[in-house]
Amino acid sequence: MVTRLGFLASGEGTNFQAIIDHLKLGILSECKAEVLISNVKGAGVVKRGEKEGIRVEVIPYETREVFERKVNSILEEEEVDLLLLAGFNRILSKEFVEHWKGKCLNIHPSLLPSFGGLGYYGLRVHEEVLNSRCLVSGCTVHYVTEDVDMGPILTQAALKTFDSDPRTLQRKINLLEHLTYPKAIQMHVDGLVSIEEIRNREEVSEWENVWEERQEEYLEKRRDEWERVWGEKLEVVLCKYVIR
């Protein structure tokens, strides 16, 4: 059965684009992008969605109750199975989150539970990481619950933080997110994880080996960007600095 994906996004949409690219390359399987909903007219993600030819809806944020009612109506109309928050800049209500329990994912630019929760977004996350003298940082994909950024974790990826300023670290982790979010989606679709449990680590490890081989095509297409941001060859970066 094909898992129907819906997106909630507010910004530039680079994670949205990474997921779409994984779908187009056939790396993400057994799922399909159905609808993108944004609360920001003219956002970069809206233009990306229109370019990719999926349904795009812009819903101005009047009140949370009205907004969420309209969102749910569209998601139900499209029979969405899995809702993906991709740079969505609003806090969802307890009722909305409960309705989508186990069927809504978010990505956060730190190794949760550190540097997460209310107020931790954008550049501030990376400033706090470096101010705390952390040797590693990364990103986390988790199920969305009432507690902001504290839902059960699907997967994480990490990198070494040395020689980084906040903006450079942000760019590096953003690239890491583009690998990690599609992986988490496939883990959910394949039944490796759920909001209640994660399958045994040995099974997940075997799955990850296969996934990394499949993802090589996407990485190769992004080689120039990775090497520009890191200043080193992609192979060196993946071997020396990144933990996937």
Tab-separated table of N, CA and C in Angstrom, residues 5 17 44 54 71 73-74 83 85-86 94 98 100-101 119 144 151 170 173-174 193 210 237-238:
chain	number	residue	atom	x	y	z
A	5	LEU	N	1.641	11.199	1.498
A	5	LEU	CA	2.342	12.191	2.315
A	5	LEU	C	1.721	13.575	2.187
A	17	GLN	N	12.056	19.848	-0.524
A	17	GLN	CA	12.674	19.547	-1.811
A	17	GLN	C	13.496	18.264	-1.744
A	44	GLY	N	9.198	30.328	-0.104
A	44	GLY	CA	9.949	29.549	-1.083
A	44	GLY	C	9.388	28.159	-1.272
A	54	ILE	N	2.574	19.295	-7.328
A	54	ILE	CA	1.662	18.703	-6.357
A	54	ILE	C	0.680	19.778	-5.886
A	71	VAL	N	-6.752	22.820	7.722
A	71	VAL	CA	-5.681	21.869	7.404
A	71	VAL	C	-6.213	20.442	7.444
A	73	SER	N	-9.192	19.383	7.094
A	73	SER	CA	-10.139	19.160	5.999
A	73	SER	C	-9.402	18.785	4.710
A	74	ILE	N	-8.326	19.509	4.417
A	74	ILE	CA	-7.545	19.241	3.199
A	74	ILE	C	-6.829	17.896	3.300
A	83	LEU	N	1.830	12.925	7.974
A	83	LEU	CA	1.994	14.379	7.887
A	83	LEU	C	3.416	14.750	8.286
A	85	LEU	N	6.103	17.781	9.049
A	85	LEU	CA	6.391	19.185	9.333
A	85	LEU	C	7.780	19.479	8.789
A	86	ALA	N	7.859	20.454	7.891
A	86	ALA	CA	9.129	20.752	7.219
A	86	ALA	C	9.383	22.251	7.298
A	94	LYS	N	-2.943	20.591	21.143
A	94	LYS	CA	-2.992	19.244	21.713
A	94	LYS	C	-3.976	18.381	20.944
A	98	GLU	N	-2.980	15.063	18.833
A	98	GLU	CA	-3.584	13.789	19.235
A	98	GLU	C	-4.267	13.114	18.051
A	100	TRP	N	-3.346	13.265	15.013
A	100	TRP	CA	-2.313	12.748	14.120
A	100	TRP	C	-1.254	11.934	14.870
A	101	LYS	N	-1.585	11.459	16.044
A	101	LYS	CA	-0.642	10.704	16.867
A	101	LYS	C	-0.092	9.504	16.102
A	119	GLY	N	11.375	28.046	21.830
A	119	GLY	CA	12.438	29.033	21.694
A	119	GLY	C	13.677	28.537	20.983
A	144	VAL	N	5.672	13.728	16.418
A	144	VAL	CA	5.178	14.952	17.046
A	144	VAL	C	4.206	14.598	18.164
A	151	GLY	N	8.921	14.298	21.286
A	151	GLY	CA	8.286	13.047	20.889
A	151	GLY	C	9.298	11.937	20.671
A	170	GLN	N	24.965	25.693	10.830
A	170	GLN	CA	23.587	25.609	10.355
A	170	GLN	C	23.528	25.047	8.934
A	173	ILE	N	24.422	21.261	8.981
A	173	ILE	CA	23.350	20.427	9.524
A	173	ILE	C	22.156	20.402	8.586
A	174	ASN	N	21.908	21.497	7.888
A	174	ASN	CA	20.823	21.512	6.908
A	174	ASN	C	21.051	20.450	5.833
A	193	VAL	N	9.892	1.446	12.621
A	193	VAL	CA	9.623	2.226	13.825
A	193	VAL	C	8.155	2.629	13.855
A	210	VAL	N	21.537	-1.030	3.651
A	210	VAL	CA	20.870	-1.033	2.344
A	210	VAL	C	20.446	0.382	1.972
A	237	VAL	N	34.425	14.055	3.906
A	237	VAL	CA	33.418	14.559	4.845
A	237	VAL	C	32.652	13.403	5.474
A	238	LEU	N	32.162	12.487	4.645
A	238	LEU	CA	31.348	11.381	5.142
A	238	LEU	C	32.151	10.440	6.027
